[in-house]
């Protein structure tokens, strides 16, 4: 719990800034203040949603995120549940009506490191795979397992951004399968390593996941491997297309 003085200080900072995230040094600790935001279209889902409709494939759909106070309540609840289950997520430090404070997961996301650090790329990508397997072995699932919501600090992964809860609308094994697909969708197209090697590394993790998840991933790969035929060039096609092409390539290699 923060003191009334500290709360006033944070709220006056929030008034001065338009962004939703404030980074504050509080008693020698870096904390992240996340302010509520109205529901908005979910970035990264345009084509996934279209595919989900065509194939009646619930795994790919964006889960409805309510925005505002309801989204904040979901996020705080999920951060607590995940932490208790042993998933590395920030710790909630204070809850206010319009914002909450949590510990920092660092300044670099897996997405950023994959894009900007070729030497670290494969190691960071694999750490992401291992961390997702760990989430599943804790009996949990993520919300939006895009690489931009996976943070990397001193060789350790933390997951952020939990304003929706897929397991409210999907069985857990489906939500876990969705984690794999969203992670690969957000990373495969950026990797400098060949798809056969990537798939082998993914498979090593996947084989340790629940058999039902493995089976669901297999059935998705039957359905979606054709995506590999999409264009590989980002221009003029855009990121949505090349990221589907990338995940299609891995699903094709995985397909039995
Ligand atoms: N606990 C945290 N530690 C470090 N950075 C964070 C943390 N929470 C959020 N951020 C930063 O703020 C950005 C937006 O936060 P996020 O929770 O992903 O909200 P959204 O994507 O819904 O706006 C993240 O991409 C990350 O850069
Ligand atoms: Mg985010």
Coordinates of C-alpha atoms and ligand atoms in Angstrom, one line a residue:
X1 CA 0.0 0.0 0.0
X2 CA 1.3 3.4 -0.9
X3 CA 1.1 6.5 1.3
X4 CA -1.5 9.2 0.5
X5 CA 1.4 11.5 -0.4
X6 CA 2.9 9.0 -2.9
X7 CA -0.5 8.4 -4.4
X8 CA -0.9 12.2 -5.0
X9 CA 2.5 12.4 -6.5
X10 CA 1.8 9.5 -8.9
X11 CA -1.6 11.0 -9.9
X12 CA -0.1 14.3 -10.7
X13 CA 2.6 12.6 -12.8
X14 CA -0.2 10.7 -14.6
X15 CA -2.0 14.0 -15.4
X16 CA 1.2 15.4 -17.0
X17 CA 1.6 12.3 -19.3
X18 CA -0.6 10.9 -22.0
X19 CA 0.9 7.4 -22.2
X20 CA -0.6 4.6 -20.2
X21 CA 2.7 3.5 -18.6
X22 CA 4.8 5.5 -16.1
X23 CA 8.1 4.2 -14.9
X24 CA 8.7 5.5 -11.3
X25 CA 11.6 5.1 -8.9
X26 CA 9.9 4.5 -5.6
X27 CA 12.1 4.0 -2.5
X28 CA 15.0 2.7 -4.6
X29 CA 12.8 0.3 -6.6
X30 CA 11.7 0.7 -10.2
X31 CA 7.9 0.4 -10.4
X32 CA 5.6 0.4 -13.4
X33 CA 2.4 2.4 -13.1
X34 CA -0.2 1.1 -15.6
X35 CA -3.2 3.3 -16.1
X36 CA -6.6 2.1 -17.3
X37 CA -7.5 2.4 -20.9
X38 CA -10.8 2.1 -22.8
X39 CA -11.1 -1.1 -24.8
X40 CA -9.5 -0.8 -28.2
X41 CA -9.0 -3.0 -31.3
X42 CA -6.3 -5.5 -30.5
X43 CA -3.1 -5.0 -32.4
X44 CA -1.8 -8.1 -34.2
X45 CA -5.1 -9.8 -34.7
X46 CA -6.5 -8.5 -37.9
X47 CA -5.7 -11.4 -40.2
X48 CA -5.7 -14.0 -37.3
X49 CA -9.4 -13.0 -36.7
X50 CA -10.2 -13.4 -40.3
X51 CA -8.6 -16.8 -40.4
X52 CA -10.3 -17.8 -37.2
X53 CA -13.7 -17.1 -38.9
X54 CA -12.9 -18.9 -42.1
X55 CA -11.7 -22.0 -40.3
X56 CA -14.0 -21.8 -37.3
X57 CA -10.8 -21.9 -35.4
X58 CA -11.4 -20.5 -31.9
X59 CA -7.7 -20.7 -31.0
X60 CA -6.7 -17.8 -33.2
X61 CA -9.4 -15.3 -32.1
X62 CA -8.7 -12.3 -30.0
X63 CA -10.3 -12.9 -26.7
X64 CA -12.7 -10.0 -25.9
X65 CA -10.9 -7.5 -23.6
X66 CA -13.3 -5.3 -21.7
X67 CA -11.0 -2.3 -21.1
X68 CA -11.3 0.1 -18.2
X69 CA -11.9 -1.0 -14.6
X70 CA -13.0 -4.5 -15.6
X71 CA -9.7 -5.1 -17.5
X72 CA -7.7 -3.8 -14.6
X73 CA -9.5 -6.1 -12.2
X74 CA -8.8 -9.1 -14.6
X75 CA -5.1 -8.2 -14.9
X76 CA -4.6 -7.9 -11.1
X77 CA -6.4 -11.2 -10.5
X78 CA -4.4 -12.9 -13.2
X79 CA -1.1 -11.5 -12.0
X80 CA -1.8 -12.9 -8.6
X81 CA -3.0 -16.3 -9.8
X82 CA -0.1 -16.7 -12.1
X83 CA 2.5 -15.7 -9.5
X84 CA 1.0 -18.1 -7.0
X85 CA 1.2 -20.9 -9.5
X86 CA 4.9 -20.2 -10.1
X87 CA 4.8 -18.2 -13.3
X88 CA 7.3 -15.4 -13.5
X89 CA 5.1 -12.2 -13.7
X90 CA 5.4 -8.8 -12.0
X91 CA 4.3 -8.4 -8.4
X92 CA 1.4 -6.0 -7.8
X93 CA 2.4 -3.3 -5.3
X94 CA -0.6 -1.0 -5.2
X95 CA -4.1 -0.8 -6.6
X96 CA -5.9 2.5 -7.2
X97 CA -9.2 3.2 -8.9
X98 CA -7.6 4.3 -12.2
X99 CA -4.2 2.6 -12.2
X100 CA -2.1 0.1 -10.4
X101 CA 1.6 -0.3 -9.6
X102 CA 3.7 -3.4 -10.2
X103 CA 7.4 -4.4 -10.2
X104 CA 9.4 -3.9 -13.4
X105 CA 10.1 -6.8 -15.7
X106 CA 13.0 -4.8 -17.3
X107 CA 13.3 -2.7 -20.4
X108 CA 13.8 -5.2 -23.1
X109 CA 11.1 -7.4 -24.7
X110 CA 11.9 -10.7 -26.4
X111 CA 10.4 -9.1 -29.6
X112 CA 12.9 -6.2 -29.4
X113 CA 15.9 -8.6 -28.8
X114 CA 14.9 -10.9 -31.6
X115 CA 14.8 -7.8 -33.9
X116 CA 17.9 -6.0 -32.8
X117 CA 20.3 -8.5 -31.4
X118 CA 21.3 -11.2 -33.9
X119 CA 23.9 -12.8 -31.6
X120 CA 21.3 -13.4 -28.9
X121 CA 18.4 -14.0 -31.2
X122 CA 18.2 -17.8 -31.1
X123 CA 19.0 -18.1 -27.4
X124 CA 16.3 -15.5 -26.5
X125 CA 13.8 -17.3 -28.7
X126 CA 14.5 -20.6 -27.1
X127 CA 14.2 -19.1 -23.6
X128 CA 10.8 -17.9 -24.7
X129 CA 9.8 -21.4 -25.7
X130 CA 11.1 -22.9 -22.5
X131 CA 9.3 -20.2 -20.5
X132 CA 6.0 -20.9 -22.2
X133 CA 6.4 -24.7 -21.5
X134 CA 7.0 -23.7 -17.8
X135 CA 3.7 -21.7 -17.8
X136 CA 1.8 -24.8 -19.0
X137 CA 3.6 -27.1 -16.6
X138 CA 2.3 -24.7 -13.8
X139 CA -1.2 -25.5 -15.2
X140 CA -1.6 -22.0 -16.5
X141 CA -1.9 -20.1 -19.8
X142 CA -1.0 -16.6 -21.0
X143 CA -3.3 -13.9 -22.3
X144 CA -1.5 -12.7 -25.5
X145 CA 1.7 -14.6 -25.9
X146 CA 3.1 -12.2 -28.5
X147 CA 6.9 -11.7 -28.0
X148 CA 6.3 -8.0 -27.2
X149 CA 4.5 -9.1 -24.0
X150 CA 7.4 -11.3 -22.9
X151 CA 10.2 -9.4 -21.1
X152 CA 13.8 -10.4 -20.7
X153 CA 16.0 -9.1 -17.9
X154 CA 19.4 -10.5 -16.9
X155 CA 18.7 -13.7 -18.7
X156 CA 15.3 -14.2 -17.1
X157 CA 11.9 -14.1 -18.7
X158 CA 8.8 -12.4 -17.2
X159 CA 5.4 -12.2 -18.8
X160 CA 3.2 -9.1 -18.9
X161 CA -0.1 -7.8 -20.2
X162 CA -3.1 -9.8 -18.8
X163 CA -6.1 -7.7 -19.5
X164 CA -8.1 -10.7 -20.9
X165 CA -8.4 -14.3 -19.8
X166 CA -8.6 -16.8 -22.6
X167 CA -9.4 -19.6 -20.2
X168 CA -12.8 -18.0 -19.5
X169 CA -13.9 -18.7 -23.1
X170 CA -11.6 -21.6 -24.0
X171 CA -10.7 -24.9 -22.3
X172 CA -7.2 -24.6 -20.7
X173 CA -5.5 -26.9 -23.3
X174 CA -6.9 -24.7 -26.1
X175 CA -5.6 -21.6 -24.4
X176 CA -2.2 -23.2 -24.0
X177 CA -2.2 -24.3 -27.7
X178 CA -3.0 -20.7 -28.5
X179 CA 0.1 -19.5 -26.5
X180 CA 2.3 -21.6 -28.8
X181 CA 0.7 -20.2 -32.0
X182 CA 0.8 -16.6 -30.9
X183 CA 4.4 -16.8 -29.8
X184 CA 5.4 -18.4 -33.2
X185 CA 3.2 -16.0 -35.1
X186 CA 5.0 -13.0 -33.5
X187 CA 8.6 -14.5 -33.9
X188 CA 9.1 -17.1 -36.6
X189 CA 9.2 -14.5 -39.5
X190 CA 11.9 -12.5 -37.7
X191 CA 14.3 -15.5 -37.2
X192 CA 17.6 -15.9 -39.1
X193 CA 17.6 -19.7 -38.4
X194 CA 16.0 -22.1 -40.8
X195 CA 12.5 -23.4 -40.2
X196 CA 13.6 -27.1 -39.8
X197 CA 15.9 -26.2 -36.9
X198 CA 13.4 -23.9 -35.3
X199 CA 10.7 -26.6 -35.5
X200 CA 13.0 -29.1 -34.0
X201 CA 13.8 -26.8 -31.1
X202 CA 10.1 -26.0 -30.6
X203 CA 9.2 -29.7 -30.8
X204 CA 11.7 -30.5 -28.0
X205 CA 9.6 -28.2 -25.7
X206 CA 6.2 -29.2 -27.1
X207 CA 6.9 -32.9 -26.4
X208 CA 7.0 -32.1 -22.7
X209 CA 3.6 -30.3 -22.8
X210 CA 0.3 -32.0 -22.1
X211 CA -0.6 -34.7 -24.7
X212 CA -3.9 -32.8 -25.4
X213 CA -2.0 -29.7 -26.3
X214 CA 0.3 -31.7 -28.5
X215 CA -2.6 -33.1 -30.3
X216 CA -4.3 -29.7 -30.7
X217 CA -1.1 -28.3 -32.1
X218 CA -1.0 -31.2 -34.6
X219 CA -4.5 -30.6 -35.7
X220 CA -3.8 -26.9 -36.2
X221 CA -0.8 -27.8 -38.2
X222 CA -2.9 -29.9 -40.5
X223 CA -5.3 -27.0 -41.0
X224 CA -2.8 -24.1 -41.2
X225 CA 0.4 -25.4 -42.8
X226 CA -0.8 -24.0 -46.2
X227 CA -0.1 -20.6 -44.8
X228 CA 3.5 -21.2 -45.8
X229 CA 2.5 -20.4 -49.4
X230 CA 1.9 -16.8 -48.5
X231 CA 4.5 -14.2 -49.6
X232 CA 7.7 -13.9 -47.6
X233 CA 8.4 -10.3 -48.5
X234 CA 7.3 -7.8 -46.0
X235 CA 6.9 -5.1 -48.6
X236 CA 4.2 -4.6 -49.9
X237 CA 2.4 -7.3 -47.9
X238 CA 2.9 -6.1 -44.4
X239 CA 3.7 -7.8 -41.1
X240 CA 0.4 -9.6 -40.7
X241 CA 1.0 -11.6 -43.9
X242 CA 4.7 -12.5 -43.3
X243 CA 4.1 -13.5 -39.7
X244 CA 1.4 -16.0 -40.9
X245 CA 3.8 -17.2 -43.6
X246 CA 6.4 -17.8 -40.9
X247 CA 4.2 -19.8 -38.5
X248 CA 2.8 -21.7 -41.6
X249 CA 6.4 -22.8 -42.4
X250 CA 7.0 -24.3 -38.9
X251 CA 3.5 -25.9 -38.8
X252 CA 4.3 -27.5 -42.2
X253 CA 7.6 -29.0 -40.8
X254 CA 5.8 -30.2 -37.7
X255 CA 2.9 -31.8 -39.6
X256 CA 3.0 -35.6 -39.5
Ligands
LIG1 N1 5.9 -4.7 -15.4 C1 6.4 -4.2 -16.5 N2 7.8 -4.1 -16.5 C2 8.4 -3.5 -17.6 N3 7.7 -2.9 -18.6 C3 6.4 -3.0 -18.6 C4 5.7 -3.6 -17.6 N4 4.3 -3.5 -17.8 C5 4.3 -2.9 -19.0 N5 5.5 -2.5 -19.5 C6 5.8 -1.8 -20.7 O1 4.7 -1.1 -21.2 C7 4.2 -1.6 -22.4 C8 2.7 -1.7 -22.5 O2 2.2 -2.5 -21.4 P1 1.2 -3.7 -21.6 O3 0.9 -4.3 -20.3 O4 1.8 -4.6 -22.6 O5 -0.1 -3.0 -22.1 P2 -0.8 -2.9 -23.5 O6 0.0 -3.6 -24.6 O7 -2.1 -3.5 -23.3 O8 -0.9 -1.4 -23.7 C9 4.9 -3.0 -22.6 O9 5.0 -3.3 -23.9 C10 6.2 -2.8 -21.8 O10 7.1 -2.1 -22.7
LIG2 MG1 1.2 -5.3 -24.6

